[in-house]
Structure formats: C-alpha cells, structure tokens
Coordinates of N, CA, C and O in Angstrom, one line a residue:
M8 N 0.8 -1.2 0.0 CA 0.0 0.0 0.0 C 0.9 1.2 0.0 O 2.1 1.2 0.3
I9 N 0.3 2.3 -0.4 CA 0.9 3.6 -0.4 C 0.1 4.5 0.6 O -1.0 4.7 0.4
I10 N 0.8 5.0 1.6 CA 0.2 5.9 2.6 C 0.6 7.3 2.2 O 1.8 7.6 2.1
V11 N -0.4 8.1 1.9 CA -0.2 9.5 1.4 C -0.7 10.5 2.3 O -1.9 10.5 2.7
G12 N 0.2 11.4 2.7 CA -0.2 12.6 3.6 C -0.9 13.6 2.7 O -0.4 14.0 1.7
V13 N -2.1 14.0 3.1 CA -2.9 15.0 2.3 C -2.8 16.4 2.9 O -3.5 17.3 2.4
G14 N -2.0 16.5 3.9 CA -1.8 17.8 4.5 C -2.7 18.1 5.6 O -3.7 17.3 5.8
V15 N -2.5 19.1 6.3 CA -3.2 19.4 7.5 C -4.5 20.2 7.2 O -5.4 20.2 8.0
G16 N -4.6 20.7 6.0 CA -5.8 21.4 5.6 C -5.9 21.6 4.1 O -5.1 21.0 3.4
P17 N -6.9 22.3 3.6 CA -7.0 22.5 2.2 C -5.8 23.1 1.6 O -5.1 23.9 2.2
K18 N -5.5 22.7 0.3 CA -4.4 23.3 -0.5 C -3.1 23.0 0.1 O -2.1 23.7 -0.1
M19 N -2.9 21.9 0.8 CA -1.6 21.6 1.4 C -1.1 20.2 0.9 O -0.3 19.6 1.6
L20 N -1.6 19.8 -0.2 CA -1.1 18.6 -0.8 C 0.2 18.8 -1.6 O 0.4 19.9 -2.2
T21 N 1.2 17.9 -1.4 CA 2.4 18.1 -2.2 C 2.2 17.6 -3.6 O 1.2 16.9 -3.9
Q22 N 3.1 18.0 -4.5 CA 3.0 17.6 -5.9 C 3.1 16.1 -6.0 O 2.3 15.4 -6.8
E23 N 3.9 15.5 -5.2 CA 4.1 14.0 -5.2 C 2.8 13.3 -4.8 O 2.3 12.4 -5.4
A24 N 2.1 13.9 -3.7 CA 0.9 13.3 -3.3 C -0.2 13.4 -4.3 O -1.0 12.5 -4.6
I25 N -0.3 14.6 -5.0 CA -1.3 14.7 -6.1 C -1.1 13.7 -7.2 O -2.0 13.1 -7.6
E26 N 0.2 13.5 -7.6 CA 0.5 12.5 -8.6 C 0.1 11.1 -8.2 O -0.5 10.3 -9.0
V27 N 0.4 10.7 -7.0 CA 0.1 9.3 -6.5 C -1.5 9.2 -6.4 O -2.0 8.2 -6.8
I28 N -2.1 10.2 -5.9 CA -3.6 10.1 -5.7 C -4.3 10.0 -7.1 O -5.2 9.3 -7.3
S29 N -3.8 10.9 -8.0 CA -4.4 10.9 -9.4 C -4.2 9.6 -10.1 O -5.1 9.3 -11.0
N30 N -3.2 8.9 -9.8 CA -2.9 7.6 -10.5 C -3.4 6.4 -9.7 O -3.1 5.2 -10.2
A31 N -4.0 6.6 -8.6 CA -4.4 5.4 -7.7 C -5.5 4.6 -8.4 O -6.4 5.1 -9.0
P32 N -5.4 3.3 -8.2 CA -6.5 2.4 -8.7 C -7.7 2.4 -7.7 O -8.8 2.2 -8.1
V33 N -7.4 2.6 -6.4 CA -8.4 2.7 -5.4 C -7.8 3.5 -4.2 O -6.6 3.4 -3.9
V34 N -8.7 4.3 -3.6 CA -8.3 5.2 -2.5 C -9.1 4.9 -1.3 O -10.3 4.7 -1.4
Y35 N -8.5 4.9 -0.1 CA -9.1 4.7 1.2 C -8.7 5.9 2.1 O -7.6 6.3 2.0
G36 N -9.7 6.3 3.0 CA -9.3 7.3 3.9 C -10.5 7.7 4.8 O -11.6 7.1 4.7
S37 N -10.2 8.6 5.7 CA -11.3 9.1 6.5 C -12.1 10.1 5.7 O -11.7 10.5 4.6
R38 N -13.3 10.5 6.1 CA -14.1 11.4 5.4 C -13.3 12.7 5.1 O -13.3 13.2 4.0
R39 N -12.6 13.2 6.2 CA -11.9 14.5 6.0 C -10.7 14.3 5.0 O -10.5 15.2 4.2
S40 N -10.0 13.2 5.1 CA -8.9 13.1 4.2 C -9.3 13.0 2.7 O -8.7 13.5 1.8
I41 N -10.4 12.3 2.5 CA -11.0 12.1 1.2 C -11.5 13.5 0.7 O -11.2 13.9 -0.5
E42 N -12.1 14.3 1.5 CA -12.5 15.6 1.1 C -11.3 16.5 0.8 O -11.4 17.3 -0.2
L43 N -10.2 16.4 1.5 CA -9.1 17.2 1.2 C -8.4 16.9 -0.2 O -7.8 17.7 -0.8
A44 N -8.6 15.6 -0.6 CA -8.0 15.2 -1.8 C -8.9 15.0 -3.0 O -8.5 14.6 -4.1
E45 N -10.2 15.2 -2.7 CA -11.2 14.7 -3.7 C -11.1 15.2 -5.1 O -11.4 14.5 -6.1
E46 N -10.5 16.5 -5.3 CA -10.4 17.0 -6.7 C -9.4 16.2 -7.5 O -9.4 16.2 -8.7
F47 N -8.5 15.4 -6.8 CA -7.5 14.6 -7.5 C -7.8 13.1 -7.6 O -7.1 12.4 -8.2
I48 N -8.9 12.7 -6.9 CA -9.2 11.3 -6.9 C -10.0 11.0 -8.2 O -11.1 11.6 -8.4
K49 N -9.5 10.0 -9.0 CA -10.1 9.7 -10.2 C -10.6 8.2 -10.2 O -10.9 7.7 -11.3
C50 N -10.7 7.6 -9.1 CA -11.1 6.2 -9.0 C -12.1 6.1 -7.8 O -12.5 7.1 -7.3
E51 N -12.4 4.9 -7.5 CA -13.3 4.6 -6.3 C -12.6 5.0 -5.0 O -11.4 4.8 -4.9
S52 N -13.4 5.6 -4.1 CA -12.8 5.9 -2.8 C -13.7 5.3 -1.8 O -15.0 5.2 -1.9
H53 N -13.1 4.8 -0.7 CA -13.8 4.1 0.4 C -13.4 4.7 1.7 O -12.2 5.0 2.0
L54 N -14.4 4.8 2.6 CA -14.1 5.2 4.0 C -13.4 4.1 4.7 O -13.8 2.9 4.6
I55 N -12.4 4.4 5.5 CA -11.7 3.3 6.3 C -12.6 3.1 7.6 O -12.9 4.1 8.3
K56 N -12.9 1.9 7.8 CA -13.8 1.5 8.9 C -12.9 1.0 10.1 O -13.3 1.2 11.3
D57 N -11.8 0.3 9.8 CA -11.0 -0.3 10.9 C -9.5 0.0 10.5 O -9.0 -0.7 9.7
Y58 N -8.9 0.9 11.2 CA -7.6 1.3 10.9 C -6.6 0.2 11.2 O -5.5 0.1 10.6
K59 N -6.9 -0.7 12.1 CA -6.0 -1.8 12.5 C -5.9 -2.9 11.4 O -5.1 -3.7 11.4
N60 N -6.8 -2.8 10.4 CA -6.8 -3.8 9.4 C -6.4 -3.3 8.0 O -6.7 -3.8 7.0
L61 N -5.6 -2.2 8.0 CA -5.1 -1.6 6.8 C -4.3 -2.6 6.0 O -4.3 -2.6 4.8
H62 N -3.6 -3.5 6.7 CA -2.8 -4.5 6.0 C -3.7 -5.5 5.2 O -3.1 -6.2 4.3
L63 N -5.0 -5.5 5.3 CA -5.8 -6.4 4.5 C -6.3 -5.7 3.2 O -6.9 -6.3 2.4
L64 N -6.0 -4.4 3.1 CA -6.4 -3.7 1.9 C -5.4 -4.1 0.7 O -4.3 -4.7 0.9
P65 N -5.9 -3.9 -0.5 CA -5.0 -4.3 -1.7 C -3.7 -3.7 -1.7 O -3.5 -2.6 -1.2
D66 N -2.7 -4.4 -2.2 CA -1.3 -3.9 -2.2 C -1.1 -2.6 -2.9 O -0.3 -1.8 -2.6
D67 N -1.9 -2.3 -3.9 CA -1.8 -1.1 -4.7 C -2.8 0.0 -4.2 O -2.9 1.0 -4.8
A68 N -3.4 -0.2 -3.1 CA -4.3 0.8 -2.5 C -3.5 2.0 -2.0 O -2.4 1.9 -1.5
V69 N -4.2 3.2 -2.2 CA -3.6 4.4 -1.7 C -4.5 4.8 -0.5 O -5.7 4.9 -0.5
I70 N -3.8 4.9 0.7 CA -4.4 5.2 1.9 C -4.1 6.7 2.3 O -2.9 7.1 2.4
L71 N -5.1 7.5 2.5 CA -4.9 8.9 2.8 C -4.8 9.1 4.3 O -5.6 8.6 5.0
S72 N -3.9 9.9 4.6 CA -3.7 10.3 6.0 C -3.6 11.8 6.2 O -2.9 12.4 5.4
T73 N -4.4 12.4 7.1 CA -4.3 13.8 7.2 C -3.0 14.2 7.8 O -2.3 13.5 8.5
G74 N -2.6 15.5 7.5 CA -1.3 15.9 7.9 C -0.2 15.2 7.3 O -0.2 14.9 6.1
D75 N 0.8 14.8 8.1 CA 1.9 14.0 7.6 C 1.8 12.6 8.2 O 1.5 12.5 9.5
P76 N 1.8 11.5 7.4 CA 1.6 10.2 8.0 C 2.5 9.8 9.1 O 2.2 8.9 9.9
M77 N 3.7 10.4 9.2 CA 4.7 10.0 10.2 C 4.6 10.7 11.5 O 5.5 10.5 12.4
F78 N 3.7 11.6 11.7 CA 3.5 12.3 13.0 C 2.0 12.1 13.4 O 1.1 12.8 12.9
S79 N 1.8 11.1 14.2 CA 0.4 10.8 14.7 C -0.5 10.5 13.6 O -1.7 10.8 13.6
G80 N 0.0 9.9 12.6 CA -0.8 9.5 11.4 C -0.7 8.1 11.1 O -0.3 7.2 11.9
L81 N -1.2 7.7 9.9 CA -1.3 6.3 9.5 C 0.1 5.7 9.1 O 0.1 4.5 8.9
G82 N 1.1 6.4 9.0 CA 2.4 5.9 8.7 C 2.9 4.8 9.7 O 3.7 3.9 9.4
K83 N 2.3 4.8 10.9 CA 2.7 3.8 11.9 C 2.3 2.4 11.5 O 2.8 1.4 12.0
F84 N 1.3 2.3 10.5 CA 0.9 1.0 10.0 C 1.7 0.5 8.8 O 1.4 -0.6 8.3
A85 N 2.6 1.3 8.3 CA 3.4 1.0 7.2 C 4.4 -0.1 7.5 O 5.0 -0.1 8.6
T86 N 4.6 -1.0 6.6 CA 5.6 -2.1 6.7 C 6.8 -1.6 5.8 O 6.7 -0.6 5.1
E87 N 7.9 -2.3 5.9 CA 9.0 -2.0 5.1 C 8.8 -2.1 3.6 O 9.5 -1.5 2.8
N88 N 7.7 -2.8 3.2 CA 7.4 -2.9 1.8 C 6.4 -1.8 1.3 O 6.1 -1.7 0.1
D89 N 5.9 -1.0 2.2 CA 4.9 0.0 1.9 C 5.7 1.3 1.6 O 6.8 1.5 2.1
R90 N 5.0 2.2 0.8 CA 5.6 3.5 0.5 C 4.8 4.5 1.3 O 3.6 4.4 1.5
V91 N 5.5 5.5 1.8 CA 4.9 6.6 2.6 C 5.3 7.9 1.9 O 6.5 8.2 1.6
V92 N 4.3 8.7 1.5 CA 4.4 10.0 0.9 C 4.1 11.1 1.9 O 3.0 11.1 2.5
T93 N 5.1 12.0 2.1 CA 4.9 13.0 3.1 C 3.8 14.0 2.8 O 3.4 14.1 1.6
G94 N 3.3 14.7 3.8 CA 2.3 15.7 3.6 C 2.7 16.9 4.4 O 3.5 16.8 5.3
V95 N 2.1 18.0 4.2 CA 2.4 19.2 5.0 C 1.7 19.0 6.3 O 0.5 18.8 6.4
S96 N 2.5 19.1 7.3 CA 2.1 18.8 8.7 C 1.6 20.0 9.5 O 2.0 21.1 9.1
S97 N 0.9 19.8 10.5 CA 0.5 20.9 11.4 C 1.8 21.5 12.1 O 1.8 22.7 12.4
I98 N 2.8 20.7 12.2 CA 4.1 21.2 12.7 C 4.7 22.3 11.8 O 5.0 23.4 12.3
Q99 N 4.8 22.0 10.5 CA 5.3 22.9 9.6 C 4.4 24.2 9.5 O 4.9 25.3 9.5
A100 N 3.1 24.0 9.4 CA 2.2 25.1 9.3 C 2.2 26.0 10.6 O 2.3 27.2 10.5
A101 N 2.3 25.4 11.8 CA 2.3 26.2 13.0 C 3.6 26.9 13.2 O 3.6 28.1 13.6
C102 N 4.7 26.2 12.9 CA 6.0 26.9 13.0 C 6.1 28.1 12.1 O 6.6 29.1 12.4
S103 N 5.6 27.9 10.9 CA 5.6 29.1 9.9 C 4.7 30.2 10.4 O 5.1 31.3 10.4
R104 N 3.5 29.8 10.9 CA 2.6 30.8 11.3 C 3.1 31.7 12.5 O 2.9 32.9 12.6
F105 N 3.8 31.0 13.5 CA 4.2 31.6 14.7 C 5.7 32.0 14.6 O 6.3 32.4 15.6
H106 N 6.4 31.8 13.5 CA 7.8 32.1 13.3 C 8.7 31.4 14.3 O 9.5 32.0 15.0
V107 N 8.5 30.1 14.4 CA 9.2 29.3 15.4 C 10.2 28.4 14.6 O 9.8 27.6 13.8
E108 N 11.5 28.6 14.9 CA 12.5 27.7 14.3 C 12.4 26.3 14.8 O 12.2 26.1 16.0
M109 N 12.4 25.3 13.9 CA 12.2 23.9 14.3 C 13.4 23.3 14.9 O 13.2 22.2 15.5
S110 N 14.6 23.8 14.9 CA 15.8 23.1 15.3 C 15.8 23.0 16.9 O 16.6 22.1 17.4
N111 N 15.0 23.7 17.6 CA 15.0 23.6 19.1 C 13.6 23.2 19.5 O 13.1 23.6 20.5
L112 N 12.9 22.4 18.7 CA 11.5 22.0 18.9 C 11.4 20.5 19.3 O 11.9 19.7 18.6
A113 N 10.7 20.3 20.4 CA 10.3 18.9 20.7 C 8.9 18.6 20.3 O 8.0 19.5 20.4
L114 N 8.7 17.5 19.6 CA 7.4 17.1 19.1 C 6.7 16.1 20.1 O 7.3 15.1 20.4
I115 N 5.5 16.4 20.5 CA 4.8 15.6 21.5 C 3.4 15.4 21.0 O 2.8 16.4 20.6
T116 N 2.9 14.2 21.1 CA 1.5 14.0 20.8 C 0.7 13.3 21.9 O 1.2 12.3 22.5
A117 N -0.4 13.8 22.3 CA -1.3 13.2 23.2 C -2.6 12.8 22.5 O -3.5 12.3 23.1
H118 N -2.7 13.1 21.2 CA -3.8 13.0 20.4 C -4.2 11.5 20.3 O -3.4 10.6 19.9
G119 N -5.4 11.2 20.7 CA -6.0 9.8 20.6 C -5.3 8.8 21.5 O -5.4 7.6 21.2
R120 N -4.7 9.2 22.6 CA -4.0 8.3 23.4 C -4.0 8.8 24.9 O -4.4 9.9 25.1
D121 N -3.5 8.0 25.8 CA -3.4 8.4 27.2 C -2.4 9.6 27.2 O -1.3 9.5 26.8
P122 N -2.9 10.7 27.8 CA -2.0 11.9 27.8 C -0.9 11.8 28.9 O 0.0 12.7 28.8
A123 N -0.9 10.9 29.8 CA 0.1 10.8 30.8 C 1.6 10.8 30.3 O 2.4 11.6 30.7
P124 N 1.9 9.9 29.3 CA 3.2 9.9 28.7 C 3.6 11.3 28.0 O 4.7 11.7 28.1
A125 N 2.6 11.9 27.4 CA 2.8 13.2 26.8 C 3.1 14.2 27.8 O 4.0 15.1 27.6
K126 N 2.4 14.2 28.9 CA 2.7 15.2 30.0 C 4.1 15.0 30.5 O 4.9 15.9 30.8
E127 N 4.5 13.7 30.7 CA 5.9 13.4 31.2 C 6.9 13.9 30.2 O 7.9 14.6 30.6
A128 N 6.7 13.7 28.9 CA 7.6 14.2 27.9 C 7.7 15.7 27.9 O 8.7 16.3 27.7
F129 N 6.5 16.3 28.1 CA 6.4 17.8 28.1 C 7.3 18.3 29.2 O 8.1 19.3 29.0
V130 N 7.2 17.8 30.4 CA 7.9 18.3 31.5 C 9.4 18.1 31.3 O 10.3 19.0 31.5
R131 N 9.8 16.9 30.7 CA 11.2 16.6 30.4 C 11.8 17.6 29.4 O 12.8 18.2 29.6
E132 N 11.0 17.8 28.3 CA 11.5 18.7 27.2 C 11.6 20.2 27.7 O 12.5 20.9 27.3
I133 N 10.6 20.6 28.4 CA 10.6 22.0 28.9 C 11.8 22.2 29.9 O 12.5 23.2 29.8
S134 N 12.1 21.1 30.7 CA 13.3 21.2 31.6 C 14.6 21.3 30.8 O 15.6 21.9 31.3
L135 N 14.6 20.8 29.6 CA 15.8 20.9 28.7 C 15.9 22.2 28.0 O 16.8 22.4 27.2
G136 N 14.9 23.1 28.2 CA 14.9 24.4 27.5 C 14.3 24.4 26.1 O 14.5 25.3 25.4
K137 N 13.6 23.3 25.7 CA 13.1 23.2 24.4 C 11.8 24.0 24.2 O 11.0 24.2 25.2
N138 N 11.5 24.4 23.0 CA 10.2 24.8 22.6 C 9.4 23.6 22.3 O 10.0 22.5 22.0
I139 N 8.1 23.6 22.4 CA 7.3 22.4 22.3 C 6.2 22.6 21.2 O 5.5 23.6 21.1
F140 N 6.0 21.5 20.4 CA 4.9 21.4 19.5 C 4.1 20.3 20.1 O 4.6 19.2 20.3
L141 N 2.8 20.5 20.4 CA 2.0 19.5 21.0 C 0.6 19.3 20.3 O -0.1 20.3 20.0
L142 N 0.4 18.1 20.0 CA -1.0 17.7 19.6 C -1.7 17.3 20.8 O -1.3 16.3 21.5
P143 N -2.7 18.1 21.3 CA -3.3 17.9 22.6 C -4.3 16.8 22.7 O -4.7 16.2 21.6
A144 N -4.7 16.5 23.9 CA -5.8 15.6 24.2 C -6.9 16.4 24.9 O -6.6 17.5 25.3
D145 N -8.1 15.8 25.0 CA -9.2 16.6 25.7 C -8.8 17.0 27.1 O -9.1 18.1 27.5
S146 N -8.0 16.1 27.7 CA -7.6 16.4 29.1 C -6.2 17.0 29.3 O -5.7 17.1 30.4
F147 N -5.6 17.3 28.1 CA -4.3 17.9 28.2 C -4.2 19.0 27.1 O -3.6 18.7 26.0
G148 N -4.8 20.1 27.3 CA -4.8 21.2 26.4 C -4.2 22.5 26.9 O -3.3 22.4 27.8
P149 N -4.5 23.6 26.4 CA -3.9 24.9 26.8 C -3.9 25.2 28.3 O -2.9 25.6 28.9
K150 N -5.0 24.9 29.0 CA -5.1 25.2 30.4 C -4.2 24.3 31.2 O -3.5 24.7 32.1
E151 N -4.2 23.0 30.8 CA -3.3 22.1 31.5 C -1.8 22.4 31.3 O -1.0 22.2 32.2
V152 N -1.5 22.7 30.0 CA -0.1 23.1 29.7 C 0.3 24.3 30.6 O 1.4 24.3 31.2
A153 N -0.6 25.3 30.7 CA -0.3 26.5 31.5 C -0.1 26.2 32.9 O 0.8 26.7 33.6
S154 N -0.9 25.2 33.4 CA -0.8 24.8 34.8 C 0.6 24.1 35.1 O 1.2 24.4 36.1
V155 N 1.0 23.3 34.2 CA 2.3 22.6 34.3 C 3.4 23.6 34.3 O 4.4 23.6 35.1
L156 N 3.3 24.6 33.4 CA 4.4 25.6 33.3 C 4.4 26.5 34.5 O 5.5 26.8 35.0
Q157 N 3.2 26.8 35.1 CA 3.2 27.6 36.4 C 3.9 26.8 37.5 O 4.7 27.3 38.2
E158 N 3.6 25.5 37.6 CA 4.2 24.6 38.6 C 5.7 24.6 38.5 O 6.4 24.5 39.5
M159 N 6.2 24.6 37.2 CA 7.6 24.6 37.0 C 8.3 26.0 37.0 O 9.5 26.1 36.8
D160 N 7.4 27.0 37.2 CA 7.9 28.4 37.2 C 8.6 28.8 35.9 O 9.7 29.4 35.9
V161 N 8.0 28.4 34.8 CA 8.5 28.7 33.5 C 7.6 29.7 32.8 O 6.4 29.5 32.7
D162 N 8.2 30.7 32.3 CA 7.5 31.7 31.5 C 7.6 31.4 30.0 O 8.7 31.0 29.5
A163 N 6.5 31.4 29.3 CA 6.5 31.0 27.9 C 5.2 31.6 27.2 O 4.3 32.0 27.9
R164 N 5.4 31.7 25.9 CA 4.2 32.1 25.1 C 3.5 30.8 24.7 O 4.2 29.8 24.3
I165 N 2.2 30.7 24.9 CA 1.4 29.6 24.5 C 0.5 30.0 23.3 O -0.3 30.9 23.4
C166 N 0.7 29.3 22.2 CA 0.0 29.6 21.0 C -0.8 28.4 20.5 O -0.4 27.2 20.7
I167 N -2.0 28.6 20.0 CA -2.8 27.6 19.5 C -3.2 27.9 18.0 O -3.3 29.1 17.7
Y168 N -3.2 26.9 17.2 CA -3.5 27.1 15.8 C -4.6 26.1 15.5 O -4.4 24.9 15.6
E169 N -5.8 26.6 15.1 CA -7.0 25.8 14.9 C -7.4 25.8 13.4 O -7.3 26.8 12.7
D170 N -8.0 24.7 13.0 CA -8.6 24.5 11.7 C -7.7 25.1 10.6 O -8.1 25.9 9.7
I171 N -6.4 24.6 10.6 CA -5.4 25.1 9.7 C -5.8 25.0 8.3 O -6.2 23.9 7.9
G172 N -5.7 26.0 7.5 CA -5.9 26.0 6.1 C -7.3 26.3 5.7 O -7.6 26.5 4.5
Y173 N -8.3 26.2 6.6 CA -9.7 26.4 6.3 C -9.9 27.9 6.4 O -9.2 28.7 7.1
P174 N -11.0 28.4 5.7 CA -11.3 29.9 5.8 C -11.5 30.4 7.2 O -11.2 31.6 7.4
Y175 N -11.9 29.6 8.1 CA -12.1 30.0 9.5 C -11.0 29.6 10.4 O -11.2 29.6 11.6
E176 N -9.8 29.4 9.9 CA -8.7 29.1 10.8 C -8.5 30.2 11.8 O -8.8 31.3 11.6
R177 N -7.9 29.8 12.9 CA -7.6 30.8 14.0 C -6.3 30.5 14.6 O -6.0 29.4 14.9
A178 N -5.5 31.6 14.7 CA -4.2 31.5 15.4 C -4.2 32.5 16.5 O -4.4 33.7 16.2
V179 N -3.9 32.1 17.7 CA -3.9 33.0 18.8 C -2.9 32.6 19.9 O -2.6 31.4 20.0
C180 N -2.3 33.6 20.5 CA -1.3 33.3 21.6 C -1.7 33.9 22.9 O -2.5 34.9 22.9
G181 N -1.2 33.3 23.9 CA -1.4 33.8 25.3 C -0.2 33.6 26.1 O 0.9 33.3 25.6
T182 N -0.4 33.7 27.4 CA 0.7 33.6 28.4 C 0.3 32.4 29.3 O -0.8 31.9 29.3
V183 N 1.3 32.1 30.2 CA 1.0 31.1 31.2 C -0.1 31.6 32.1 O -1.0 30.8 32.5
A184 N -0.1 32.9 32.4 CA -1.2 33.4 33.3 C -2.5 33.5 32.6 O -3.6 33.3 33.2
E185 N -2.5 33.7 31.3 CA -3.7 33.8 30.5 C -3.6 33.0 29.2 O -3.3 33.6 28.1
P186 N -3.7 31.7 29.3 CA -3.5 30.9 28.1 C -4.7 31.0 27.1 O -5.8 31.4 27.6
P187 N -4.4 30.8 25.9 CA -5.5 30.9 24.9 C -6.5 29.8 25.1 O -6.1 28.7 25.6
E188 N -7.7 30.0 24.6 CA -8.7 28.9 24.7 C -9.1 28.5 23.3 O -9.3 29.3 22.4
N189 N -9.1 27.2 23.1 CA -9.4 26.6 21.8 C -10.9 26.6 21.6 O -11.7 26.5 22.5
R190 N -11.3 26.8 20.3 CA -12.8 26.8 20.0 C -13.1 25.6 19.2 O -14.3 25.3 18.9
S191 N -12.1 24.9 18.7 CA -12.2 23.7 17.8 C -11.5 22.5 18.4 O -10.6 22.7 19.2
D192 N -11.9 21.3 18.0 CA -11.1 20.1 18.4 C -10.0 19.9 17.5 O -9.1 19.0 17.8
M193 N -9.9 20.6 16.4 CA -8.8 20.4 15.4 C -7.8 21.5 15.6 O -7.8 22.5 14.9
Y194 N -6.9 21.3 16.5 CA -5.9 22.3 16.8 C -4.6 21.7 17.4 O -4.5 20.6 17.7
C195 N -3.6 22.6 17.4 CA -2.3 22.2 17.9 C -1.8 23.3 18.8 O -2.4 24.4 18.8
I196 N -0.8 23.0 19.7 CA -0.3 24.0 20.6 C 1.2 24.1 20.4 O 1.9 23.1 20.2
V197 N 1.7 25.4 20.4 CA 3.1 25.6 20.3 C 3.5 26.4 21.6 O 2.8 27.5 21.9
I198 N 4.5 26.0 22.3 CA 5.0 26.6 23.5 C 6.4 27.2 23.2 O 7.3 26.4 22.8
V199 N 6.5 28.5 23.3 CA 7.8 29.1 22.9 C 8.3 29.8 24.2 O 7.7 30.6 24.8
R200 N 9.6 29.3 24.5 CA 10.2 29.8 25.7 C 10.9 31.1 25.4 O 11.3 31.4 24.4

C-alpha cells in the first residue's frame, strides 16, 4: 500500500501526493482526508472503517492520512514494503505561522491516546529548555499546559492554531497566566520559551 499525507488542511497537498492520488486504482481514507484530496481522486474511494486492518487492503491501494503520515498519522501502520508519501504537517504550518525555528523544537502528541506519557515528555523537554509542539488531548490542552508551566515556574508564550488551512482558521497566543482557549477540536499548541 501507499500511505499518502494529504496535508493538515485545504491546498496543502504536495505535488508527489497529487500524482500518487491521481494515478491510484483505489483510495481509502477518513471522510476528512478524502474531502481534502477529492479533486484529484479519479477512482473509487472508500471510508476506512477499521484502521488496524489496513494490512488487509489491496497492495496497490492508496491510503490517505491527514497531515503527515509519520506524525500521529497512519504511517505507523506501514511495513518496510509500503511506501509513505509526506504531507504538509501541522508542525510545519504552526512553526511558519508563529515564526518558530524547528531546530529547538520537541514534538509531542497526546492525540488519541493516554495523555500521561505526553505530559511526562512535556515536563522533560521543557526542563531541557526546548520549545514544544503539542497535539493535545481533551484532558491535556492549553489550560493544563499553562498549569504545568506555572508549577515549573517557566514563563512562555502559548499559541494555538485551529482549523489550519480552512477559511475559518484561527491562530492566537497567550501567556502562562492567560492561556488561549481553543474553539475547535482540530488544533495544535506551540509553546515558545
């Protein structure tokens, strides 16, 4: 199979992704990933019902993954025989939006999983003086991040980027004392020291 990143929002497909999708014999993905790529899909498309059974799909199937498949995406299901095509990630979009250099950035995800390991990683990376890119969980978002930073006596700018690429996208920053509030479930957090 070929796992293709369709980007974090509209108009964020790479040229390579467009070519692979346009030449696909069959495409699978979430409703959102299919919508992001639909103008380039020239074959049958199917919603994925069970992500743990991707290995049962045809070998020549193109699997769409939002953002970049290798960060909290479907790339984790790829075998050494599968191809993975990168996509524009929320990391790239957020760093560009907030002018954050990626060389001192720790990447952490709590998205769709137990947030406890993410919180531990957050504390560790902040202690090392890193800036943080975080895909949050319901129970580990801007308020919880601010609380951890207060406990650690760390001053930082807390930024959230919501609905990236859509006409209603929103980018806002706050402080540890007054963290920004997300309005959407589709967002990321950048913490800049």
